[in-house]
Amino acid sequence: MSNYNVAMMDIHSPLSLIPNTHTSTVAKLKKLGLHTFQDLLSYFPVRYVDYRLTSKIGQVQAGETVTVSGRVKESKNHHVRRNFSIQKVTIFDETGELELTWFNQPYIVRMTPPNAVIAAAGTIERQGGSLIMKPIEYEVQKPGSLQGVHTGRIVPIYAQRFGLTSRLLREKIAWVLAHTRYDNMIDWLPDDIRSRHNLLEYSKTIRAIHAPKNDHDIAVARRRLSFDELFTLHISALVVRQNWQKKSVIRQLVLTPAITKHIETFVHGLPFSLTKSQKDAWLHILRDLQKQSPMNRLLQGDVGSGKTVVASLASFFVALQGLSTLFMCPTEVLAKQHADTLQRLFENHKDISIKLVTSRSTAMLNDQKPSIIVGTHALIASTRSFENVGLIIIDEQHRFGVVQRGLLKEKGGIPHVLTMTATPIPRTVALTIFGDLDMSVLYDKPSGRKTTKTYVVPDTKREKAYAWIAMMMQTHGTQTYIVCPRIEQNDTDDASAETVGSMRAAVAEAKRLQENVFPQFRVGLLHGKLKASEKDTVMQKFTKRELDILVTTTVVEVGIDVPNATIMMIEGAERFGLAQLHQLRGRVGRNEKQSYCLLFTSDGVKHSARLHFFAKTTDGMRLAEYDFKQRGSGDIYGTAQSGHSSVLQMASIFDYELVARAKDAAYDFLKEYSPLKHPLVAKRLEKLQSNRVTKD
Ligand code: ADP
Ligand code: MG
């Protein structure tokens, strides 16, 4: 079918109606929860690259990021060696010739036969005596196809998931924008709120976010979408709070003198004494647990502040009443680790059973003995009845409130809920956006901890750094994490990892390090695509010091606790948000020894101000704030905020002005809100509530 003169299509059409869309693509989009054109338009870019500057071939200059177009003169595939080939395509216009170079993408040659007209975008480099480009984006101009989708404009970058590439998503979204009347889409946000807070209309927002003409477009679109998130979250939190207060617990727990004694003995038996904050938090929790109304408390504490032991005290108290605890973790690796920790803590309490539930088994709660059941977030879905469950602990949850909303649907009594997070949340914001939660904060770190020394290391010192790490491991018996930003060249299940750079793939990197750099040490590999049992084995080995080096992706980001590891080296550090780097760095500095964090970048000095700030700052809250301010000051092309452990996709909790506006709007709105009167708002709330928890 020709794309010219197609009648405008309905925004509710199924995605299979987009021309040249394979059924497997439709299936993948479905996995993302995208079914209709309208759904697709709500999949927003994570960042942008500016390819607006176009140039005649004869006028390009080294270092310039530019779009060029021309006719193909010659297109050749050079097979260099196994698994390595170079594609060279020469294009020309009336002013000159330019060589475009790709690596390991032989299909490029098929796409660019002589005489084809192509546009390519990237940075001009000097190679030998001539200028070349290694295009980041390109497009072949064909009659009837959309032009200027991947080049010649501010190009949106989409998070790549389930094998959907940013390029494919960009193509489909551009097609939908060109072929639907999205401009008369109804705005779900009531008009008066929109105008009072000076927010862009929804349809204009959709255009501006996917096809911005300039930076201003992006800024106003993001402001509107951020408001949407904050407003929805706020209403949802208020509704949860109202309903939560009407609930009661399965059985009220009591603190008898005998139980007090048990707990004291338990605390004395710990290998350390609790910090002041840990004691305070525990007292808050203990008070909550004795109430008739279920607890809904957030325990916030920076990485390494010792949240786990507070959680185990809570589960101990619950077990002493004959009730079980569900302990939910974001990853299986972490679940295994927590199960081991609890096993050790409860060694002298054989009457409490610790169970690890993996993705293949389901929770069995029919025992006589109270249990602490540890598993991933899927745990709650596999729990049929909460009859014997006194407490649910949620460690490092990606989305707040999911479990709570599920529990509100229960007919009878419900368990207490304790949520733990290392995400820095300013107190005032927590009390507004997460208004459904009470909050305890661990301000102080366990004593005797040194701050982790952090350095931004230039690539020229790489060999020296390796030698130093080897020396440290040799003489101090310490262990090292080496973090790579992604698994393999084309695996980009991560918002921040989609462009081709010099990032080292973890798999290849582990091999290289073992063979060429650290032959005398034992190198292990951990990444998200390993089977659960394989991850397990690797983690066990690292914990038991049967491995010296763990090469890993960001799966180590959350919660992993191996105190003997005191060195962390991060590759492609500029790819990460500061909050994420902080999480990663939190894996070291877990005992009284001096720890080190070495940051390597894949593209030199460009982001070093940010990284230097990181190197000298240890406060997670300040780091998160810094990242937000940078984005706020127009750094829209920079590192995307990682979806990991971030509560919001578009908005930032450090945007105090917008948070306050959303709060006021939500309070006012709730006074008159009814799902019947505001069906679109009701639908958005529903969508927020059905958002699945991200899987490991
Ligand atoms: P997080 O808050 O990041 O989840 P963890 O609970 O994993 O932190 O605790 C980090 C480390 O600190 C663990 O090895 C734990 O045993 C230890 N720890 C916890 N509390 C204390 C304390 N009061 N004194 C000394 N070490 C502690
Ligand atoms: Mg933890």
XYZ file of C-alpha atoms and ligand atoms in Angstrom:
724
model
C 0.000 0.000 0.000
C 1.231 3.434 -0.780
C 1.685 5.777 2.113
C 0.453 8.746 0.122
C -3.076 9.906 0.611
C -3.931 7.250 3.129
C -7.020 8.245 5.005
C -6.243 9.288 8.524
C -6.568 6.325 10.806
C -8.287 5.890 14.124
C -6.092 6.379 17.154
C -7.575 3.205 18.646
C -6.480 1.004 15.735
C -4.468 -2.085 16.590
C -0.720 -1.873 16.021
C -0.874 -4.672 13.456
C -2.329 -2.091 11.046
C 0.981 -0.249 10.777
C 2.433 -1.287 7.389
C 5.351 -3.735 7.415
C 4.831 -4.677 11.020
C 5.655 -8.297 11.670
C 3.417 -10.313 14.005
C 6.421 -10.943 16.232
C 6.850 -7.184 16.580
C 3.197 -6.827 17.510
C 3.689 -9.557 20.112
C 6.696 -7.781 21.611
C 4.814 -4.493 21.740
C 2.023 -6.309 23.530
C 4.502 -7.430 26.152
C 5.168 -3.757 26.786
C 1.441 -3.271 27.281
C 1.089 -1.489 23.921
C -1.876 -2.562 21.842
C -3.218 0.460 19.973
C -1.780 3.481 18.170
C -2.644 5.554 21.193
C -0.749 3.184 23.478
C 2.294 3.397 21.255
C 2.242 7.179 21.417
C 2.453 6.923 25.189
C 5.818 5.151 24.955
C 8.047 8.179 25.452
C 11.692 8.670 24.492
C 14.275 8.456 27.245
C 16.571 10.976 25.603
C 17.447 12.659 22.312
C 20.350 13.150 19.977
C 20.581 16.354 18.023
C 21.135 15.658 14.323
C 19.537 18.876 13.089
C 22.734 20.206 11.610
C 22.947 19.167 7.955
C 25.933 19.709 5.757
C 27.066 19.353 2.197
C 29.629 16.574 2.003
C 32.366 18.947 0.925
C 31.849 21.125 3.968
C 31.973 18.638 6.834
C 34.583 19.144 9.519
C 36.231 16.766 11.953
C 34.456 16.615 15.296
C 31.149 17.870 13.927
C 27.937 15.938 14.682
C 26.000 16.234 11.496
C 23.579 14.750 8.979
C 24.843 14.288 5.428
C 23.072 12.848 2.430
C 24.277 11.644 -0.904
C 24.174 8.986 -3.552
C 25.997 5.689 -3.040
C 29.048 5.293 -5.233
C 30.331 2.049 -3.814
C 29.269 -0.289 -1.022
C 31.559 -3.053 0.193
C 31.851 -5.624 2.928
C 35.391 -6.331 4.162
C 35.787 -9.549 6.052
C 38.635 -8.884 8.479
C 38.637 -12.000 10.619
C 36.194 -14.340 12.286
C 33.403 -12.323 13.899
C 34.766 -9.076 12.581
C 33.881 -7.309 9.373
C 33.868 -3.720 8.197
C 31.290 -2.165 5.870
C 32.474 0.745 3.791
C 29.964 2.817 1.848
C 31.122 5.790 -0.188
C 28.551 8.499 -0.871
C 28.848 11.670 -2.882
C 27.050 14.890 -3.704
C 28.007 17.809 -5.938
C 30.575 18.989 -3.386
C 32.516 15.818 -2.622
C 32.748 12.242 -1.368
C 32.583 10.727 2.102
C 33.294 7.256 3.377
C 30.809 5.824 5.861
C 32.031 2.951 8.014
C 30.094 0.357 9.984
C 31.292 -2.697 11.895
C 29.796 -6.182 11.868
C 26.638 -5.114 10.077
C 26.936 -6.844 6.681
C 23.252 -6.191 5.882
C 24.158 -2.500 5.499
C 25.709 -3.369 2.147
C 22.444 -4.852 0.942
C 20.552 -1.768 2.104
C 22.859 0.627 0.266
C 23.369 -0.496 -3.334
C 25.129 1.873 -5.763
C 22.903 4.810 -6.714
C 20.712 4.569 -3.631
C 20.253 7.906 -1.888
C 20.987 7.745 1.800
C 21.218 10.088 4.739
C 23.587 9.375 7.588
C 24.057 11.023 10.967
C 27.031 10.841 13.287
C 30.260 12.533 14.171
C 32.883 13.274 11.534
C 36.283 11.769 12.303
C 39.688 12.164 10.754
C 41.200 8.892 9.625
C 44.581 9.025 7.970
C 44.428 11.959 5.609
C 40.675 11.932 5.047
C 37.423 12.487 6.857
C 35.033 9.624 7.522
C 31.855 8.997 9.470
C 30.812 5.974 11.529
C 27.094 6.657 11.314
C 25.012 6.261 14.439
C 21.829 6.559 12.391
C 21.103 6.272 8.700
C 18.150 6.020 6.395
C 17.677 5.008 2.799
C 15.409 7.307 0.853
C 12.704 5.422 -0.949
C 9.672 6.851 -2.678
C 6.627 6.615 -0.475
C 8.497 6.121 2.775
C 8.736 8.708 5.514
C 11.824 10.883 5.367
C 13.824 12.441 8.153
C 12.889 9.923 10.810
C 16.372 8.866 11.916
C 18.414 11.806 10.685
C 18.215 15.542 10.099
C 16.249 16.366 13.234
C 16.294 15.989 17.008
C 16.162 12.202 17.013
C 14.330 10.540 19.914
C 15.918 7.512 21.602
C 13.563 4.925 23.019
C 14.307 2.372 25.722
C 14.835 -0.956 24.019
C 13.002 -3.865 25.499
C 12.113 -7.397 24.505
C 14.312 -7.100 21.444
C 12.508 -4.024 20.114
C 15.127 -1.600 18.916
C 14.974 2.134 19.411
C 15.102 2.427 15.631
C 12.071 0.236 15.091
C 10.072 2.013 17.771
C 11.022 5.356 16.261
C 9.864 4.220 12.842
C 6.496 2.929 14.055
C 5.842 5.985 16.199
C 6.742 8.348 13.352
C 4.348 6.469 11.087
C 1.508 6.710 13.605
C 2.144 10.425 14.099
C 1.940 10.955 10.352
C -1.180 8.892 9.830
C -3.533 9.542 12.707
C -5.585 12.439 13.896
C -3.974 12.402 17.268
C -4.495 16.141 17.437
C -8.082 15.658 18.526
C -7.234 13.127 21.184
C -9.147 13.957 24.337
C -7.062 15.357 27.153
C -7.522 13.242 30.275
C -6.473 16.076 32.551
C -9.373 18.386 33.426
C -9.051 21.718 31.596
C -9.136 23.884 34.684
C -6.167 22.063 36.230
C -4.266 22.279 32.985
C -4.755 25.977 32.595
C -4.221 26.786 36.262
C -0.808 25.108 36.183
C 0.066 26.298 32.733
C 0.460 22.849 31.210
C 0.630 21.913 27.543
C -2.376 20.160 25.984
C -2.018 16.395 25.683
C -2.071 16.147 21.892
C 0.532 18.903 21.563
C 2.579 17.136 24.205
C 2.546 13.950 22.162
C 3.855 15.784 19.121
C 6.482 17.667 21.102
C 7.847 14.680 22.981
C 8.240 12.426 19.912
C 9.083 15.020 17.303
C 10.471 18.085 19.049
C 11.472 21.017 16.898
C 13.713 22.467 19.600
C 14.743 22.156 23.243
C 11.779 24.203 24.400
C 9.381 21.620 22.953
C 11.058 18.913 24.995
C 11.048 20.961 28.170
C 7.345 21.839 28.079
C 6.317 18.338 27.040
C 8.331 16.817 29.864
C 6.839 19.251 32.330
C 3.337 18.258 31.314
C 4.072 14.517 31.412
C 5.878 14.830 34.737
C 2.888 16.615 36.174
C 0.660 13.793 34.919
C 2.769 11.224 36.758
C 2.961 13.165 39.989
C -0.725 14.037 39.960
C -1.790 10.452 39.328
C 0.603 9.061 41.899
C -0.620 11.536 44.426
C -4.291 10.784 43.980
C -3.540 7.115 44.072
C -1.602 7.474 47.335
C -4.421 9.436 48.927
C -6.963 6.833 47.885
C -4.778 4.022 49.261
C -4.378 5.855 52.538
C -8.121 6.355 52.947
C -8.843 2.711 52.262
C -5.889 1.387 54.254
C -7.153 3.099 57.359
C -10.406 1.165 57.079
C -8.554 -2.174 57.139
C -7.536 -4.227 60.121
C -4.952 -6.925 60.717
C -5.483 -10.664 60.761
C -4.565 -10.887 64.400
C -3.399 -8.178 66.756
C 0.157 -8.818 67.956
C 1.147 -8.440 71.584
C 4.410 -7.628 73.275
C 4.582 -9.803 76.372
C 7.495 -9.682 78.840
C 8.609 -13.093 77.557
C 8.688 -11.807 73.986
C 10.564 -8.670 75.025
C 13.162 -10.935 76.584
C 13.452 -13.063 73.443
C 14.014 -9.970 71.353
C 16.633 -8.596 73.721
C 18.512 -11.878 73.585
C 18.322 -11.818 69.813
C 19.692 -8.269 69.634
C 22.513 -9.135 72.045
C 23.368 -12.128 69.910
C 24.024 -9.949 66.845
C 27.681 -9.598 65.821
C 27.355 -5.802 66.177
C 25.343 -3.312 68.172
C 22.521 -1.480 66.460
C 23.000 2.115 65.388
C 20.843 4.830 66.923
C 18.742 5.038 63.754
C 18.266 1.297 63.603
C 16.992 1.314 67.193
C 14.626 4.219 66.464
C 13.277 2.595 63.330
C 12.794 -0.679 65.147
C 10.809 1.091 67.891
C 8.551 2.746 65.294
C 7.945 -0.612 63.702
C 7.370 -2.432 66.972
C 4.783 0.179 67.927
C 3.033 -0.156 64.562
C 3.009 -3.946 64.746
C 0.960 -3.933 67.935
C -1.853 -1.928 66.417
C -5.164 -3.165 65.148
C -4.695 -1.248 61.888
C -2.087 -2.648 59.530
C 1.302 -0.937 59.343
C 2.309 0.649 56.052
C 5.783 1.941 56.739
C 8.677 2.938 54.530
C 12.156 2.284 55.887
C 14.525 4.490 53.977
C 18.265 4.205 54.390
C 21.212 4.766 52.139
C 23.044 1.730 50.815
C 24.825 -0.109 53.599
C 22.870 1.568 56.394
C 21.695 -1.819 57.636
C 18.033 -2.153 56.730
C 18.044 -5.938 56.584
C 18.641 -6.457 60.267
C 15.769 -4.124 61.160
C 13.546 -6.151 58.860
C 14.658 -9.383 60.474
C 13.780 -8.029 63.910
C 10.288 -7.312 62.652
C 9.937 -10.799 61.214
C 11.295 -12.292 64.446
C 8.646 -10.501 66.485
C 5.968 -11.736 64.091
C 7.313 -15.304 64.240
C 7.189 -15.247 68.026
C 3.435 -14.768 67.633
C 3.252 -17.879 65.471
C 2.810 -15.961 62.223
C 4.822 -16.008 59.010
C 6.562 -13.270 57.054
C 6.816 -12.865 53.291
C 10.120 -11.232 52.393
C 10.107 -9.963 48.806
C 13.209 -8.981 46.879
C 13.693 -7.445 43.440
C 16.016 -10.189 42.183
C 16.560 -13.886 42.779
C 20.201 -13.282 43.587
C 19.166 -10.975 46.364
C 16.469 -13.359 47.608
C 19.075 -16.092 47.933
C 21.400 -13.756 49.779
C 18.714 -12.612 52.199
C 17.677 -16.210 52.844
C 21.293 -17.015 53.745
C 21.581 -13.973 56.001
C 18.352 -14.862 57.795
C 19.469 -18.469 58.143
C 22.554 -17.244 59.956
C 20.649 -14.748 62.115
C 18.123 -17.372 63.169
C 20.593 -20.196 63.664
C 19.581 -20.576 67.298
C 15.873 -20.537 66.498
C 15.143 -23.826 64.851
C 11.454 -23.260 65.519
C 11.441 -20.580 62.794
C 11.928 -21.936 59.315
C 13.523 -19.885 56.580
C 12.399 -20.786 53.086
C 13.620 -19.617 49.758
C 11.011 -19.578 47.037
C 12.392 -19.430 43.521
C 10.488 -18.782 40.326
C 9.870 -22.498 39.964
C 8.425 -23.272 43.365
C 5.470 -21.740 45.157
C 5.043 -20.644 48.703
C 3.785 -23.300 51.064
C 2.281 -21.815 54.152
C 0.501 -24.778 55.668
C 3.257 -25.669 58.104
C 2.780 -25.643 61.819
C 5.969 -23.657 62.239
C 6.038 -19.940 61.502
C 8.215 -19.276 58.471
C 10.051 -16.442 56.858
C 9.535 -16.979 53.178
C 11.995 -15.195 50.946
C 11.442 -14.743 47.229
C 11.131 -12.247 44.433
C 8.211 -9.910 43.925
C 6.344 -12.777 42.285
C 5.997 -14.250 45.763
C 2.848 -12.373 46.593
C 1.110 -13.463 43.420
C 1.693 -17.117 44.300
C 0.352 -16.710 47.817
C -3.184 -18.043 47.942
C -4.100 -17.059 51.440
C -2.714 -14.587 53.942
C -4.281 -16.427 56.853
C -0.952 -17.121 58.590
C 0.956 -14.138 57.272
C 1.591 -11.417 59.815
C 4.023 -9.286 57.838
C 5.097 -8.551 54.295
C 8.540 -7.051 53.788
C 9.335 -5.472 50.442
C 13.006 -4.820 49.778
C 13.970 -2.232 47.161
C 10.664 -2.209 45.367
C 10.603 -0.682 41.939
C 7.093 0.613 42.160
C 5.620 1.789 45.367
C 2.135 0.840 46.393
C 1.600 -2.173 44.121
C 1.443 -4.651 46.989
C -0.674 -2.338 49.123
C -3.253 -1.905 46.391
C -3.391 -5.675 45.967
C -3.973 -6.171 49.672
C -6.810 -3.660 49.713
C -8.766 -6.110 47.575
C -8.547 -8.805 50.267
C -11.837 -9.483 51.999
C -10.637 -10.162 55.541
C -7.729 -8.959 57.640
C -4.411 -8.144 55.991
C -0.739 -8.347 57.022
C 1.441 -5.451 58.110
C 3.655 -4.063 55.353
C 7.225 -2.813 55.637
C 8.806 -1.350 52.489
C 12.549 -0.731 52.376
C 14.375 1.489 49.951
C 17.747 3.067 49.396
C 16.239 5.547 46.953
C 16.808 8.938 48.520
C 13.457 10.558 49.017
C 13.257 13.990 50.614
C 11.044 13.762 53.653
C 8.639 16.481 52.560
C 8.147 14.750 49.232
C 7.641 11.354 50.826
C 4.904 12.813 52.951
C 3.142 14.185 49.907
C 3.600 11.797 46.996
C 3.804 8.700 49.137
C 1.227 10.061 51.496
C 0.002 6.534 52.083
C 3.207 5.548 53.873
C 4.664 6.316 57.273
C 8.391 6.745 57.177
C 11.476 5.853 59.189
C 14.931 6.909 58.091
C 18.328 5.384 58.864
C 20.509 8.498 58.986
C 23.676 7.038 60.418
C 25.851 4.314 58.984
C 27.251 1.469 61.078
C 30.316 2.802 62.849
C 33.849 2.159 61.672
C 32.960 2.510 58.000
C 35.324 4.514 55.841
C 34.064 6.426 52.846
C 34.848 4.723 49.579
C 37.625 6.539 47.731
C 36.385 7.280 44.255
C 38.482 8.243 41.236
C 37.729 9.094 37.634
C 40.503 7.258 35.815
C 41.635 8.258 32.320
C 41.950 5.425 29.871
C 45.700 5.985 29.626
C 46.002 4.731 33.199
C 44.043 1.560 32.577
C 47.050 -0.768 32.698
C 48.291 0.877 35.880
C 44.857 0.449 37.431
C 44.843 -3.255 36.590
C 48.280 -3.670 38.122
C 47.167 -1.871 41.259
C 44.042 -4.034 41.572
C 46.176 -7.173 41.175
C 48.513 -5.926 43.886
C 45.616 -5.185 46.250
C 44.104 -8.600 45.722
C 47.474 -10.278 46.142
C 48.514 -8.529 49.324
C 45.159 -7.907 51.044
C 43.104 -10.841 49.811
C 40.416 -8.415 48.755
C 37.910 -9.014 45.949
C 36.887 -6.841 43.023
C 33.725 -6.051 41.087
C 34.110 -4.965 37.488
C 30.860 -3.519 36.189
C 30.076 -3.369 32.467
C 27.118 -1.418 31.175
C 25.692 -4.218 29.042
C 25.841 -7.902 28.226
C 26.495 -8.209 24.517
C 26.710 -5.872 21.572
C 23.033 -6.111 20.759
C 21.544 -6.789 24.102
C 20.147 -3.510 25.206
C 17.426 -4.212 27.658
C 18.393 -1.043 29.414
C 17.294 2.483 28.771
C 20.796 3.854 29.032
C 22.625 1.398 26.841
C 21.365 1.586 23.337
C 23.985 3.422 21.320
C 27.020 1.738 19.854
C 30.041 2.949 21.761
C 33.198 1.485 23.064
C 31.438 -0.262 25.905
C 32.853 -3.584 26.698
C 30.430 -6.417 26.688
C 30.537 -8.228 30.001
C 30.828 -11.647 28.439
C 33.757 -10.708 26.244
C 35.235 -8.605 29.011
C 35.255 -11.475 31.492
C 37.067 -13.638 28.971
C 39.563 -10.930 28.125
C 40.280 -10.139 31.756
C 40.757 -13.782 32.679
C 43.017 -14.555 29.727
C 45.013 -11.387 29.264
C 44.861 -9.238 32.356
C 44.322 -11.366 35.453
C 45.447 -14.885 34.477
C 46.621 -15.558 38.042
C 43.185 -14.747 39.523
C 39.779 -16.412 39.314
C 37.325 -14.345 37.270
C 33.572 -14.967 37.434
C 30.716 -13.577 35.372
C 27.265 -12.473 36.494
C 24.540 -11.026 34.301
C 20.784 -10.970 34.056
C 20.500 -13.528 31.300
C 22.073 -16.362 33.290
C 19.763 -19.036 34.670
C 18.822 -18.503 38.307
C 20.867 -21.526 39.329
C 23.901 -20.227 37.454
C 23.625 -16.807 39.079
C 23.395 -18.575 42.359
C 26.519 -20.607 41.826
C 28.512 -17.558 40.801
C 27.330 -15.515 43.783
C 28.032 -18.376 46.166
C 31.544 -18.683 44.811
C 32.179 -14.967 45.074
C 30.828 -14.893 48.626
C 33.024 -17.844 49.608
C 36.075 -16.193 48.032
C 36.351 -18.896 45.429
C 36.362 -16.067 42.889
C 38.554 -12.986 43.113
C 36.888 -10.888 40.462
C 33.246 -10.640 39.540
C 32.607 -9.179 36.115
C 29.021 -8.099 36.082
C 26.279 -5.952 34.657
C 24.014 -3.812 36.798
C 22.429 -6.885 38.388
C 24.783 -6.228 41.310
C 23.229 -2.821 41.687
C 20.628 -3.827 44.203
C 21.389 -5.098 47.637
C 24.275 -7.512 47.108
C 26.378 -7.762 50.267
C 29.873 -9.251 50.069
C 31.852 -7.264 52.649
C 35.247 -8.640 51.598
C 34.924 -7.034 48.177
C 36.481 -3.598 48.529
C 37.271 -2.596 44.965
C 34.799 -1.661 42.288
C 35.713 -0.698 38.779
C 32.959 0.723 36.580
C 33.262 0.796 32.798
C 31.334 3.342 30.749
C 30.530 5.229 33.942
C 29.109 8.193 32.023
C 26.260 5.937 30.899
C 24.830 5.726 34.382
C 22.765 8.158 36.361
C 24.439 9.302 39.563
C 21.830 7.571 41.685
C 22.608 4.331 39.918
C 26.360 4.824 40.288
C 25.760 5.431 43.955
C 23.859 2.144 44.225
C 26.708 0.361 42.472
C 29.339 1.952 44.661
C 27.304 0.863 47.662
C 28.409 -2.723 46.976
C 31.811 -1.864 48.421
C 32.617 -0.061 51.659
C 30.805 -2.739 53.625
C 33.408 -3.448 56.262
C 35.994 -1.484 58.182
C 38.617 -1.715 55.406
C 39.260 1.123 52.959
C 37.253 0.622 49.744
C 37.836 2.028 46.282
C 35.697 2.848 43.284
C 37.387 3.450 39.917
C 35.361 5.068 37.160
C 36.286 4.567 33.519
C 34.462 6.324 30.712
C 33.892 5.205 27.171
C 33.965 8.617 25.586
C 36.534 10.672 27.356
C 36.081 13.970 29.092
C 32.579 14.937 28.038
C 30.793 14.005 31.257
C 33.611 14.398 33.682
C 32.181 17.317 35.699
C 29.326 15.054 36.685
C 31.613 12.161 37.488
C 33.966 14.341 39.476
C 31.034 15.547 41.506
C 30.173 11.924 42.113
C 33.742 11.135 43.135
C 33.709 13.709 45.888
C 30.135 13.231 47.086
C 28.910 10.349 49.225
C 25.434 11.580 50.115
C 22.875 9.765 47.963
C 20.350 12.560 48.319
C 22.753 15.195 47.000
C 23.699 12.974 44.075
C 20.115 12.417 43.045
C 19.460 16.125 43.347
C 22.483 16.965 41.206
C 21.262 14.669 38.444
C 17.872 16.280 38.508
C 19.249 19.820 38.412
C 21.376 18.955 35.412
C 18.370 17.657 33.586
C 16.434 20.694 34.687
C 19.067 22.994 33.300
C 18.523 21.724 29.823
C 20.719 18.642 29.723
C 18.093 16.812 27.742
C 20.549 14.926 25.632
C 22.461 13.485 28.555
C 22.271 10.199 30.353
C 18.773 8.947 30.755
C 17.450 8.408 34.209
C 17.570 4.706 34.751
C 14.275 2.962 35.282
C 15.886 0.919 38.024
C 14.668 1.634 41.518
C 13.343 4.921 40.283
C 9.771 5.510 41.268
C 8.843 7.744 38.394
C 9.647 7.482 34.699
C 9.543 11.105 33.641
C 9.110 13.186 36.779
C 11.676 13.708 39.476
C 10.901 13.871 43.168
C 13.471 16.659 43.369
C 11.299 18.881 41.250
C 9.875 20.487 44.366
C 7.900 23.104 42.458
C 6.033 20.588 40.326
C 5.575 18.170 43.235
C 3.887 20.951 45.205
C 1.648 21.891 42.286
C 0.609 18.280 41.753
C -0.120 17.938 45.439
C -2.398 20.987 45.522
C -4.143 19.898 42.359
C -4.673 16.384 43.689
C -6.142 17.564 46.994
C -8.571 19.893 45.263
C -9.477 17.380 42.632
C -10.194 14.553 45.082
C -12.963 16.620 46.666
C -15.038 16.342 43.512
C -13.579 13.192 41.973
C -15.804 10.300 41.022
C -14.895 7.577 38.493
C -18.208 8.145 36.712
C -17.698 11.852 36.305
C -14.008 11.481 35.399
C -13.700 8.234 33.445
C -10.369 9.193 31.859
C -8.801 9.941 35.211
C -10.209 6.674 36.561
C -8.622 4.851 33.655
C -5.235 6.375 34.329
C -5.423 5.434 37.977
C -6.332 1.910 36.999
C -3.381 1.768 34.663
C -1.014 2.990 37.330
C -2.357 0.349 39.661
C -2.068 -2.524 37.253
C 1.510 -1.673 36.344
C 3.420 -4.840 36.723
C 6.490 -4.918 38.894
C 9.598 -5.040 36.734
C 11.203 -8.421 36.599
C 14.875 -9.112 37.098
P 21.235 -2.071 53.270
O 20.621 -1.036 54.134
O 21.970 -1.487 52.121
O 20.267 -3.139 52.872
P 22.478 -4.222 54.703
O 21.292 -4.536 55.518
O 22.810 -5.140 53.582
O 22.375 -2.741 54.164
O 23.721 -4.068 55.695
C 24.993 -3.802 55.220
C 26.041 -4.514 56.066
O 26.166 -3.891 57.331
C 25.724 -5.970 56.349
O 26.908 -6.717 56.186
C 25.251 -5.956 57.776
O 25.505 -7.169 58.420
C 26.049 -4.837 58.380
N 25.424 -4.140 59.510
C 24.115 -3.843 59.656
N 23.897 -3.149 60.794
C 25.122 -2.984 61.366
C 25.566 -2.340 62.565
N 24.722 -1.731 63.391
N 26.900 -2.357 62.832
C 27.758 -2.972 62.009
N 27.400 -3.606 60.866
C 26.095 -3.606 60.540
Mg 19.477 -4.125 51.274
